[in-house]
GROMACS .gro file of C-alpha atoms in nm:
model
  420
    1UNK     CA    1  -0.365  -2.015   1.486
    2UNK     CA    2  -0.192  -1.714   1.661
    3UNK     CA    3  -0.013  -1.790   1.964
    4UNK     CA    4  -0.108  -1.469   2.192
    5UNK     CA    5   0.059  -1.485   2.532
    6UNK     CA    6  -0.209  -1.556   2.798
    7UNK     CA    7  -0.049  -1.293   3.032
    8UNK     CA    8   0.093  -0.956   2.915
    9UNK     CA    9   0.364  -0.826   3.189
   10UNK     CA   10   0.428  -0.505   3.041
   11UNK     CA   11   0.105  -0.306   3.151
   12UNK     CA   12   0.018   0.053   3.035
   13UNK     CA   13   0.023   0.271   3.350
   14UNK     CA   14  -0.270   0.444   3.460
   15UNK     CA   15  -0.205   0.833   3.444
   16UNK     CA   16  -0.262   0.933   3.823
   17UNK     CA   17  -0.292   1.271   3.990
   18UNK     CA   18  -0.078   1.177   4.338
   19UNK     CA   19   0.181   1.397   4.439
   20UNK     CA   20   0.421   1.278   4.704
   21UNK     CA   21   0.392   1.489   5.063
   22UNK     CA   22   0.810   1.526   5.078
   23UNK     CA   23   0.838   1.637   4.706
   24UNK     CA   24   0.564   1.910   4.776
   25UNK     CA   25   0.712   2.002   5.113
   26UNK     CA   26   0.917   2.305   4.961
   27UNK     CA   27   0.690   2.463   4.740
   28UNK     CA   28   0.417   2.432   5.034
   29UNK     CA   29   0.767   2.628   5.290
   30UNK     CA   30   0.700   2.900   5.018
   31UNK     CA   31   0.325   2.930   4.915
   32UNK     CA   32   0.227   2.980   5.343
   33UNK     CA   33   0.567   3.202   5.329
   34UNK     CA   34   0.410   3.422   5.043
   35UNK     CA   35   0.054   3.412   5.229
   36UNK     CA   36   0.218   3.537   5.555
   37UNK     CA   37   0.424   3.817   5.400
   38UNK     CA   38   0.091   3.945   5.210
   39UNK     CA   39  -0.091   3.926   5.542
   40UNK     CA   40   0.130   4.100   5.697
   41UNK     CA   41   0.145   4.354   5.461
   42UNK     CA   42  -0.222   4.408   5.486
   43UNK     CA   43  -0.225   4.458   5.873
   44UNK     CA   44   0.048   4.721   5.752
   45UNK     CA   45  -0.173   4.913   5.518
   46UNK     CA   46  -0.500   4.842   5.749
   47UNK     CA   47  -0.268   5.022   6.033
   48UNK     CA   48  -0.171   5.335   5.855
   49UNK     CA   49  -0.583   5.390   5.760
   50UNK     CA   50  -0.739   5.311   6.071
   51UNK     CA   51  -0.480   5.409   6.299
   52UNK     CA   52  -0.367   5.718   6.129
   53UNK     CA   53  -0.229   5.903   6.442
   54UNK     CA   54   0.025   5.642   6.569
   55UNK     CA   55   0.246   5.685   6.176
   56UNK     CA   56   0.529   5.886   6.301
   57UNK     CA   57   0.643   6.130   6.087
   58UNK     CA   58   0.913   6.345   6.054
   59UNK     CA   59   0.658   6.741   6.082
   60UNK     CA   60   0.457   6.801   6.401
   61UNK     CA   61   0.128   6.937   6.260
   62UNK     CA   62   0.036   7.273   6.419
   63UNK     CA   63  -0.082   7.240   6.821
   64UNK     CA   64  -0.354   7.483   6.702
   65UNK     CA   65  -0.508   7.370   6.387
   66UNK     CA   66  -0.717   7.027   6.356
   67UNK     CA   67  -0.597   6.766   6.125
   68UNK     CA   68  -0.916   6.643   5.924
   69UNK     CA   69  -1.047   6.323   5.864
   70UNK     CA   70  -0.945   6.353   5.481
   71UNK     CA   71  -0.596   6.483   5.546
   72UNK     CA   72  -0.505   6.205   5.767
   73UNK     CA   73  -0.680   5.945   5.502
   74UNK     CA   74  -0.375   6.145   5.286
   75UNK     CA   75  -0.093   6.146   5.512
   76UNK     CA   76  -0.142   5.760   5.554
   77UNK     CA   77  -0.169   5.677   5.169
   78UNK     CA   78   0.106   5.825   5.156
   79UNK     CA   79   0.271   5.599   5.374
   80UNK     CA   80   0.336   5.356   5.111
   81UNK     CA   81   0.543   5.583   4.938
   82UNK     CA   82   0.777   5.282   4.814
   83UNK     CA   83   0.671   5.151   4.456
   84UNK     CA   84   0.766   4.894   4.239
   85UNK     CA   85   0.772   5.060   3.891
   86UNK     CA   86   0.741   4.754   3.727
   87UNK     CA   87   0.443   4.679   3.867
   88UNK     CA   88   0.282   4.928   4.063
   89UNK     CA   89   0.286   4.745   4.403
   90UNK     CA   90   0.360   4.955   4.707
   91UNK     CA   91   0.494   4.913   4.999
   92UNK     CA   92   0.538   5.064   5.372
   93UNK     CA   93   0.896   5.033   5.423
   94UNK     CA   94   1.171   4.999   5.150
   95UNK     CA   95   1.328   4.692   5.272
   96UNK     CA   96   1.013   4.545   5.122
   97UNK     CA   97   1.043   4.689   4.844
   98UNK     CA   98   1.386   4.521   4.791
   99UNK     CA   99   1.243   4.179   4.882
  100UNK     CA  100   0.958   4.211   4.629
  101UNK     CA  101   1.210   4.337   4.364
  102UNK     CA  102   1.361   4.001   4.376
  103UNK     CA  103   1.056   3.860   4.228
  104UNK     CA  104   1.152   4.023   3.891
  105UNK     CA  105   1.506   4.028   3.915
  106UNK     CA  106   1.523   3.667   4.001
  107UNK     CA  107   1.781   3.718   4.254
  108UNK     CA  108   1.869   3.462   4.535
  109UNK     CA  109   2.069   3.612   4.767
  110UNK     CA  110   2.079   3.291   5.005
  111UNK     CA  111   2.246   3.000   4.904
  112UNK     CA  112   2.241   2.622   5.092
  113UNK     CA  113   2.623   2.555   5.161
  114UNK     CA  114   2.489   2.220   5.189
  115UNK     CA  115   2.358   2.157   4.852
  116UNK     CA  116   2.424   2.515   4.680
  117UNK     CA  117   2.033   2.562   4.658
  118UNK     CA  118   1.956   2.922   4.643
  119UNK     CA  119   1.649   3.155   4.770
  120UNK     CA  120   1.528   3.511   4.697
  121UNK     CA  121   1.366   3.511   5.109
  122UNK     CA  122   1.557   3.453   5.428
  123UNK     CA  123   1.225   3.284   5.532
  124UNK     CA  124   1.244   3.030   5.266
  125UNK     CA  125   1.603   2.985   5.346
  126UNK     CA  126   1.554   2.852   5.701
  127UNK     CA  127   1.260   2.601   5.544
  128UNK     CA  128   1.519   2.444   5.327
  129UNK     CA  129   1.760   2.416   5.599
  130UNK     CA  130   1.576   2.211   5.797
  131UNK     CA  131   1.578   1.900   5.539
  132UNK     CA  132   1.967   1.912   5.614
  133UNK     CA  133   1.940   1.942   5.963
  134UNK     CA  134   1.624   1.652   5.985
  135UNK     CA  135   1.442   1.910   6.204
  136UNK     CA  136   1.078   1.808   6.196
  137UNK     CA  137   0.907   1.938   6.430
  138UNK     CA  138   0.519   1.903   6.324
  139UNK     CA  139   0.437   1.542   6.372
  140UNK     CA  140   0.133   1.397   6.298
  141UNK     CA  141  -0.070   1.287   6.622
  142UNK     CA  142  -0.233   1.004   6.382
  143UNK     CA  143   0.037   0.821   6.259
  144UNK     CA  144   0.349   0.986   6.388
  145UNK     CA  145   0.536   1.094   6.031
  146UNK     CA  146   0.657   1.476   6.092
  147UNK     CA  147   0.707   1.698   5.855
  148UNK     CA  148   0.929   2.072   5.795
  149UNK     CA  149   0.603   2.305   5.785
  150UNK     CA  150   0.295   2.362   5.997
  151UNK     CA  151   0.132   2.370   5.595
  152UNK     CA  152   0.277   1.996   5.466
  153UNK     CA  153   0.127   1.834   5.797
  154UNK     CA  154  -0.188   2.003   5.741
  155UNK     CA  155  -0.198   1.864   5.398
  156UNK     CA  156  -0.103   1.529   5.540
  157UNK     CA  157  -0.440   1.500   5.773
  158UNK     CA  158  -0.627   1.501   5.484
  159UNK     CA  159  -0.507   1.131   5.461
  160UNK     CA  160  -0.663   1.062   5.738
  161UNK     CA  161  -0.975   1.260   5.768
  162UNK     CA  162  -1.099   1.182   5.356
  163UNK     CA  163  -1.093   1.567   5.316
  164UNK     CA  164  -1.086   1.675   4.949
  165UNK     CA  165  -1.125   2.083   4.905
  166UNK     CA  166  -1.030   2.112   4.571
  167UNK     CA  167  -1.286   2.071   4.374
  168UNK     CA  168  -1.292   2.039   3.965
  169UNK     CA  169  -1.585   2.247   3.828
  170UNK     CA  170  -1.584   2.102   3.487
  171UNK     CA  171  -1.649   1.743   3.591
  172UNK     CA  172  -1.664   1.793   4.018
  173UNK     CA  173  -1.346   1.500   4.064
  174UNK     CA  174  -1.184   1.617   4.352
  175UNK     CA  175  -0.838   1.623   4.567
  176UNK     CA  176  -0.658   1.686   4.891
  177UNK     CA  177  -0.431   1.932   4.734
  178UNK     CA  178  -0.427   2.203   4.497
  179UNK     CA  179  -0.131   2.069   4.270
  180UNK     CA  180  -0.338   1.748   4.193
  181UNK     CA  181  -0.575   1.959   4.103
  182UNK     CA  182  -0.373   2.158   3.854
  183UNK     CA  183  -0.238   1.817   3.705
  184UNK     CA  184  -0.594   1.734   3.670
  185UNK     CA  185  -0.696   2.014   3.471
  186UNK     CA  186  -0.473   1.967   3.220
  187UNK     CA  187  -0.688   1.645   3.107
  188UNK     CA  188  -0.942   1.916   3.038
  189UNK     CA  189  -0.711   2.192   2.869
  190UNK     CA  190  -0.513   1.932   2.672
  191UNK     CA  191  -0.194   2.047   2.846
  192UNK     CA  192   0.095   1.835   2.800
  193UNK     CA  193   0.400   2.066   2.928
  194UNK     CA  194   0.631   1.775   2.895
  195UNK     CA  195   0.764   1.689   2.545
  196UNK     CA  196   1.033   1.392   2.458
  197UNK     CA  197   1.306   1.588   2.257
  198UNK     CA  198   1.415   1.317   2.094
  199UNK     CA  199   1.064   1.180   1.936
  200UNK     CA  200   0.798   1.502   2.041
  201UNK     CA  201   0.545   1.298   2.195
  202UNK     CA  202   0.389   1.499   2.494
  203UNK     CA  203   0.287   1.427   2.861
  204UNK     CA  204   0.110   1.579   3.162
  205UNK     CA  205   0.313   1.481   3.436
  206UNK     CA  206   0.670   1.466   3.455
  207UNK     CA  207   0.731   1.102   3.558
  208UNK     CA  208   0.501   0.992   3.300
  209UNK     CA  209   0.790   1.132   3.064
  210UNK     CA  210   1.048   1.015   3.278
  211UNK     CA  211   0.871   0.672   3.230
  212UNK     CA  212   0.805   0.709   2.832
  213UNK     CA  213   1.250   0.799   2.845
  214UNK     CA  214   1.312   0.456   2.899
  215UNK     CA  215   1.201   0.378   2.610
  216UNK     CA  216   1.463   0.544   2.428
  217UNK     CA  217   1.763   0.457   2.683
  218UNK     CA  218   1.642   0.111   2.744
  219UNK     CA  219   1.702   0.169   3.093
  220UNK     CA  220   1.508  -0.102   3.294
  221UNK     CA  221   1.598  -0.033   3.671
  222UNK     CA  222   1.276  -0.256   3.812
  223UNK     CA  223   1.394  -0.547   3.864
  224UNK     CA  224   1.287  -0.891   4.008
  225UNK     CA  225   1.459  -1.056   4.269
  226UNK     CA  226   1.351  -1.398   4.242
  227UNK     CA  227   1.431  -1.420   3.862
  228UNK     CA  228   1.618  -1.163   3.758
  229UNK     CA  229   1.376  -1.017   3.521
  230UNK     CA  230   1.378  -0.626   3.448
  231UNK     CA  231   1.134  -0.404   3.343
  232UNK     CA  232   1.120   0.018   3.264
  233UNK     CA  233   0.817   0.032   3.485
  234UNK     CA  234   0.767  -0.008   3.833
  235UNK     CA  235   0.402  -0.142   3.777
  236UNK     CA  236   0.527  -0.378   3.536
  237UNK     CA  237   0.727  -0.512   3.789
  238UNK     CA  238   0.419  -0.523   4.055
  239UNK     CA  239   0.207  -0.725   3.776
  240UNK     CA  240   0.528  -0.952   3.699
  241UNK     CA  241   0.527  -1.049   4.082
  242UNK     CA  242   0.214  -1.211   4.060
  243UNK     CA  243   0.342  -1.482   3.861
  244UNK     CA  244   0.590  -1.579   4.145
  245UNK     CA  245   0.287  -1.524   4.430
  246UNK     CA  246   0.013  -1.703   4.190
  247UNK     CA  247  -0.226  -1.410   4.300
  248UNK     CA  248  -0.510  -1.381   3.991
  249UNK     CA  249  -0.717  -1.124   4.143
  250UNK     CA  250  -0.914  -1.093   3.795
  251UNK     CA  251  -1.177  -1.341   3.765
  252UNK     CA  252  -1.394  -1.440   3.446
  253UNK     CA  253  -1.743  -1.405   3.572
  254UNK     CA  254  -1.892  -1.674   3.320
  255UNK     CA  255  -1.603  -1.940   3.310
  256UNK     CA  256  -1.403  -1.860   3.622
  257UNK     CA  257  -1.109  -1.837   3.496
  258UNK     CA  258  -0.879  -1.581   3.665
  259UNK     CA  259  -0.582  -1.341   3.527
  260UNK     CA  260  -0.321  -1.112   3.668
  261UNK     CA  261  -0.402  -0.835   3.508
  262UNK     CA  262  -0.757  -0.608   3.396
  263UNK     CA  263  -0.657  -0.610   3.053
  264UNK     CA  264  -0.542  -0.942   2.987
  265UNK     CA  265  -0.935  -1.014   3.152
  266UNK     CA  266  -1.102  -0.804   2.901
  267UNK     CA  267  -0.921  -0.969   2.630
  268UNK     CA  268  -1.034  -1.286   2.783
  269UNK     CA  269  -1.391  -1.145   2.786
  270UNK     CA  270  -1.443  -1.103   2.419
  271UNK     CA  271  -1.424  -1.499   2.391
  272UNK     CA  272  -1.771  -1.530   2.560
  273UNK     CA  273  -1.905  -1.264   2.355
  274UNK     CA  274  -1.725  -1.289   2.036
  275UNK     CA  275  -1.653  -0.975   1.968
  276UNK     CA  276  -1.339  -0.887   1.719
  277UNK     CA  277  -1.288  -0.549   1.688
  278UNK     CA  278  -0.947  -0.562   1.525
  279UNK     CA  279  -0.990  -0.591   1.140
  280UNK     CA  280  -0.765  -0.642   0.850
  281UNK     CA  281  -0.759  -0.330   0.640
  282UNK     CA  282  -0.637  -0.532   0.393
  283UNK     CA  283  -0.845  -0.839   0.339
  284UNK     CA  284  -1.116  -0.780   0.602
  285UNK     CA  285  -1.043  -1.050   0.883
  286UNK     CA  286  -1.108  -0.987   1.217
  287UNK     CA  287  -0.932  -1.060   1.522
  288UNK     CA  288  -1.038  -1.066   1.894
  289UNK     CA  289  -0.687  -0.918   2.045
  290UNK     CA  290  -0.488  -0.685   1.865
  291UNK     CA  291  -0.145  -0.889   1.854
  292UNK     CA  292  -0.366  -1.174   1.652
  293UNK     CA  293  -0.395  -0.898   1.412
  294UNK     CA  294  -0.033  -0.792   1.386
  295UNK     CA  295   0.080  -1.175   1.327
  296UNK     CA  296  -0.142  -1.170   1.052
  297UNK     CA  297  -0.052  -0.851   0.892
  298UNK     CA  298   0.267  -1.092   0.805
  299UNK     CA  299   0.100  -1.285   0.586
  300UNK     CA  300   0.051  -0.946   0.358
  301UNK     CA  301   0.376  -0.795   0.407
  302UNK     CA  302   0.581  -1.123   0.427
  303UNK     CA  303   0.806  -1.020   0.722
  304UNK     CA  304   0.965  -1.246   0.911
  305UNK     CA  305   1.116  -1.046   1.199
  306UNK     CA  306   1.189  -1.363   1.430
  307UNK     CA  307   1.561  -1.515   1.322
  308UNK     CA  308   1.687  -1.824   1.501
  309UNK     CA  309   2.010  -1.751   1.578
  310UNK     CA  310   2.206  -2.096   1.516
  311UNK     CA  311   2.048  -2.171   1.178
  312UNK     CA  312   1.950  -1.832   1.062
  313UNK     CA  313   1.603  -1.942   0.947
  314UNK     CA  314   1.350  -1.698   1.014
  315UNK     CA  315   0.953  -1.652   1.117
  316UNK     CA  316   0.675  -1.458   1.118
  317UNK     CA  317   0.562  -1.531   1.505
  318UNK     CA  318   0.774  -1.530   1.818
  319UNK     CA  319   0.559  -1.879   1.911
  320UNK     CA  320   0.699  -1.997   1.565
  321UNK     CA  321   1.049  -1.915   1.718
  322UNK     CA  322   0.969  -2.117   2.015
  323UNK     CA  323   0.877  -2.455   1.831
  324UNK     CA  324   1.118  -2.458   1.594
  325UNK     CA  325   1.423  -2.382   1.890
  326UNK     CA  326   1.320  -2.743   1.998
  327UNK     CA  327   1.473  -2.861   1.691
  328UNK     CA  328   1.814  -2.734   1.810
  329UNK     CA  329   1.754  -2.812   2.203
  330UNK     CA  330   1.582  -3.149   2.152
  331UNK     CA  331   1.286  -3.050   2.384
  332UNK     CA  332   0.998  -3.234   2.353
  333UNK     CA  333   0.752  -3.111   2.623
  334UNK     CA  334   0.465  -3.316   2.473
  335UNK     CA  335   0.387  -3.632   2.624
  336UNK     CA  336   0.140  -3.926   2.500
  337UNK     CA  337  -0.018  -4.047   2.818
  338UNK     CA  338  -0.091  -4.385   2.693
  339UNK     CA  339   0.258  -4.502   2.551
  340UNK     CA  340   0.490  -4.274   2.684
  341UNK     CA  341   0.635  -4.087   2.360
  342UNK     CA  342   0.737  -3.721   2.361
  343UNK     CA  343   0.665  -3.489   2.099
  344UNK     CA  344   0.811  -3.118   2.007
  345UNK     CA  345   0.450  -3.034   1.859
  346UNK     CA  346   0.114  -3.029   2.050
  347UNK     CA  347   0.010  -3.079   1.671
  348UNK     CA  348   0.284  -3.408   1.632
  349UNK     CA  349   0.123  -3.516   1.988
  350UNK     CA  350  -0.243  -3.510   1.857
  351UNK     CA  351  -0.190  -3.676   1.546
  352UNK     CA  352  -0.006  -3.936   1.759
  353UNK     CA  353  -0.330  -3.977   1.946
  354UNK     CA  354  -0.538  -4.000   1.633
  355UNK     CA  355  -0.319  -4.385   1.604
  356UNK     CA  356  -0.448  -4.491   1.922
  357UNK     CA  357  -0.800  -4.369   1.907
  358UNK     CA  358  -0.832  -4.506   1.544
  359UNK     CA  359  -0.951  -4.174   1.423
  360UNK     CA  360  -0.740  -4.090   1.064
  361UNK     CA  361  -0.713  -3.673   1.123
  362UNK     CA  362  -0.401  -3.543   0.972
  363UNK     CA  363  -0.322  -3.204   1.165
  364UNK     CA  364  -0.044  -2.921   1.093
  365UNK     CA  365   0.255  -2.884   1.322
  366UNK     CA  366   0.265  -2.484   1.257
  367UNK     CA  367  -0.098  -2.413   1.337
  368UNK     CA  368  -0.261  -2.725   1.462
  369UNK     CA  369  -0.542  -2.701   1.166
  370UNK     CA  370  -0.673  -3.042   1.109
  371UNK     CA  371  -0.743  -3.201   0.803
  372UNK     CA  372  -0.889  -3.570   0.655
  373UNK     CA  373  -0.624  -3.594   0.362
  374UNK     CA  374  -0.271  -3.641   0.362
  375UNK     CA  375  -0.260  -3.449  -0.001
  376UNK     CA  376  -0.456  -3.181   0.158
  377UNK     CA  377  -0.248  -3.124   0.476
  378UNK     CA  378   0.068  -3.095   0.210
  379UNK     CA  379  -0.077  -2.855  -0.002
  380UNK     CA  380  -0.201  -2.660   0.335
  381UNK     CA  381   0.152  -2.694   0.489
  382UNK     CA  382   0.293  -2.476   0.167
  383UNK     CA  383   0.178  -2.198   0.342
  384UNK     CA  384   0.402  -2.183   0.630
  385UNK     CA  385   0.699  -2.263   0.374
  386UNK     CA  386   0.637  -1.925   0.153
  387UNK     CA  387   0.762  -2.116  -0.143
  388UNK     CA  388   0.555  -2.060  -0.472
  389UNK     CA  389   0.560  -2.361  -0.625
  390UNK     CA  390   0.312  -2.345  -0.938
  391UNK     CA  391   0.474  -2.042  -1.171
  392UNK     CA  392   0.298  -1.832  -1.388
  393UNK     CA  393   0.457  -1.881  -1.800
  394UNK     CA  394   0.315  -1.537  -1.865
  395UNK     CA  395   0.441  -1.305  -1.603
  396UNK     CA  396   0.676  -1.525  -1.370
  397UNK     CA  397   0.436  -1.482  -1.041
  398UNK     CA  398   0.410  -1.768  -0.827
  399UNK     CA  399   0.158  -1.955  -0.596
  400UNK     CA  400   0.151  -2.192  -0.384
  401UNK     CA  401  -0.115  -2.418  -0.480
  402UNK     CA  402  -0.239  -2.500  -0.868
  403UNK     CA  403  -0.587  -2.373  -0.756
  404UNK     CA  404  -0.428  -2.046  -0.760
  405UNK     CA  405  -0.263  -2.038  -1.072
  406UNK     CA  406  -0.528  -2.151  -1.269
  407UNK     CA  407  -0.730  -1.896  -1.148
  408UNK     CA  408  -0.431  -1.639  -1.246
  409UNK     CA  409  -0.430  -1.797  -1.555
  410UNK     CA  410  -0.763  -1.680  -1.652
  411UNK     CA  411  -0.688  -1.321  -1.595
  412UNK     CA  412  -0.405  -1.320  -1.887
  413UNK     CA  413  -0.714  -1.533  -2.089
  414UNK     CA  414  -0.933  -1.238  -2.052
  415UNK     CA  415  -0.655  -0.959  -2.118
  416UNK     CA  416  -0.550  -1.131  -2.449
  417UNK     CA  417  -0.909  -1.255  -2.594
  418UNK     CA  418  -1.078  -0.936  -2.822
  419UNK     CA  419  -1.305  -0.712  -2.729
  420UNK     CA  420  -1.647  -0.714  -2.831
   0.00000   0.00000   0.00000
């Protein structure tokens, strides 16, 4: 028997596409910055076609000849005489022109003395500024939280009113702002832009690799304050708190039993229907939860990665561990309700019982199995001591029961007997 914990506290995190308001606040300063400048520049060009007569220019045209239609359509074309040659964009006035350059020189002319951040546009500039100076100015008439830009309270309402414009087409989820969206896609696209340098394993978000880090550093900053317990992720942390508040908001439909967590419920599940979808590759068995299958992958490989640390004997399960500390502490958290005597073993407690109830049942202290003969529970108990008592003469390999070697024997029979 398998000793599986009944609650698992470190939960797999649910990728989600939710982007905080503050951490978007900047890039939203510069997107209705970039919209702004381009509509501006349109009113420019719209001005010079429709309006051709109010462009000043440096030549009068002749008092007594007409300007046509055609040459003024000319004259104001070429008003955006100032091009970018690296890619074709024109512009009215050549100050413009230097902005825009910035764009592929990467220059950032203004610089936070604050925090040394810098910015290619005077606009964007005075956006930052304000996160130093706490100006807010654009509250929110709902709930009263302000915000920098006119554009990061508008993306706030959404909160409020449900509003989700962006829309996936290839399976129609959507969100209240664009960058989810983009995150989103990448389910889709099979972009993971975020790699772990030091094992290559890939992400889609940014804290999700931030998360998967900890894994490497061992850095558990979560930490709970009423036991002192840390863990690498937050929700870990949220699920570990319910053991402190007893809230089980996962109940078993059929046996009512209820669990902290969706998973550990699911687990739970598959002993109503009896499903075990975690096989041995080796010898076939199946198992209902996957860390029943690791344990028993132990009894193939013979690893014993669970050392107690004042004796130095070691064991294939953790709940192996656990038992045999009780040697060394003394604990004996079994109790007899009818006579009073403590046991180490809910195995040693249950064949105690078998004395008072008259029923002769001898049952292992390692797995609980129960069996009628004394004989038979030694020879069964051989297996939790590895040793190979019955050797082979022939080739030296042991086993742990006669059975077993007589059964090897045969094998060397039917190697040396002739062929017919």
């Amino acid at each position: 028997m398998v000793f599986i914990k009944e609650e698992s506290e470190d939960v797999k995190i649910e990728e989600t596409f939710t982007v905080k308001q503050e951490d978007l606040q900047e890039q939203t300063d510069l997107m209705v910055l970039k919209e702004e400048t381009h509509r501006q520049n349109e009113i420019d060009e719209k001005q010079q076609f429709e309006k051709p007569k109010e462009i000043m220019t440096d030549e009068k045209p002749p008092l007594t000849k007409k300007t046509s239609s055609h040459e003024r359509l000319r004259k104001s074309k070429s008003g955006c005489n100032f091009s970018c040659k690296q890619c074709r964009k024109s512009f009215s006035q050549k100050s413009k022109l230097d902005v825009h350059m910035r764009v592929h020189t990467g220059e950032k002319p203004y610089t936070c003395e604050q925090c040394g951040k810098s910015f290619s546009q005077i606009q964007g500039f005075k956006a930052h500024m304000r996160i130093h100076t706490g100006k807010k100015k654009f509250p929110c008439q709902e709930c009263g939280k302000s915000f920098y830009h006119a554009g990061n309270l508008a993306a706030h309402m959404r909160i409020h009113t449900g509003e989700k414009p962006f829309s996936c087409k290839q399976c129609g989820k959507s969100f209240s702002q664009k960058p989810n969206l983009d995150i989103h896609m990448r389910i889709h696209n099979g972009e993971k832009p975020f790699s772990c340098k030091q094992c290559g394993k890939s992400f889609c978000q940014k804290p999700n690799l931030d998360d998967h880090m900890r894994v490497h550093t061992g850095e558990k900053p979560y930490t709970c304050e009423q036991c002192g317990k840390s863990f690498s992720q937050k929700q870990s942390l949220n699920t570990h708190m319910r053991i402190h508040t007893g809230e089980r908001k996962f109940p078993c439909q059929q046996c009512g039993k209820s669990f902290y967590h969706a998973g550990n419920l699911a687990a739970h599940m598959r002993t109503h229907t009896g499903e075990k979808p975690f096989s041995c590759k080796q010898c076939g068995k199946s198992f209902s939860k996957k860390p029943n299958l690791i344990a028993h992958m132990r009894v193939h490989t013979s690893e014993k990665p669970y050392t107690c640390e004042q004796c130095g004997k070691s064991l294939g399960k953790k709940q192996d561990l656990y038992i045999h500390m009780r040697i060394h502490t003394g604990e004996k958290p079994f109790t007899c309700d009818q006579c009073g005597k403590s046991f180490s073993t809910k195995a040693s407690l249950k064949n105690h019982m078998n004395g008072h109830t008259g029923t002769i049942v001898f049952t292992c202290d390692q797995c609980g199995k129960s069996l009628t003969r004394k004989d038979t529970i030694k020879k069964h108990m051989k297996i939790h001591s590895r040793e190979d008592h019955f050797k082979c003469s022939e080739c030296g390999k042991g086993f742990k029961c006669k059975r077993s070697l007589s059964a090897h024997l045969k094998l060397h029979n039917r190697e040396q007997s002739p062929q017919h």
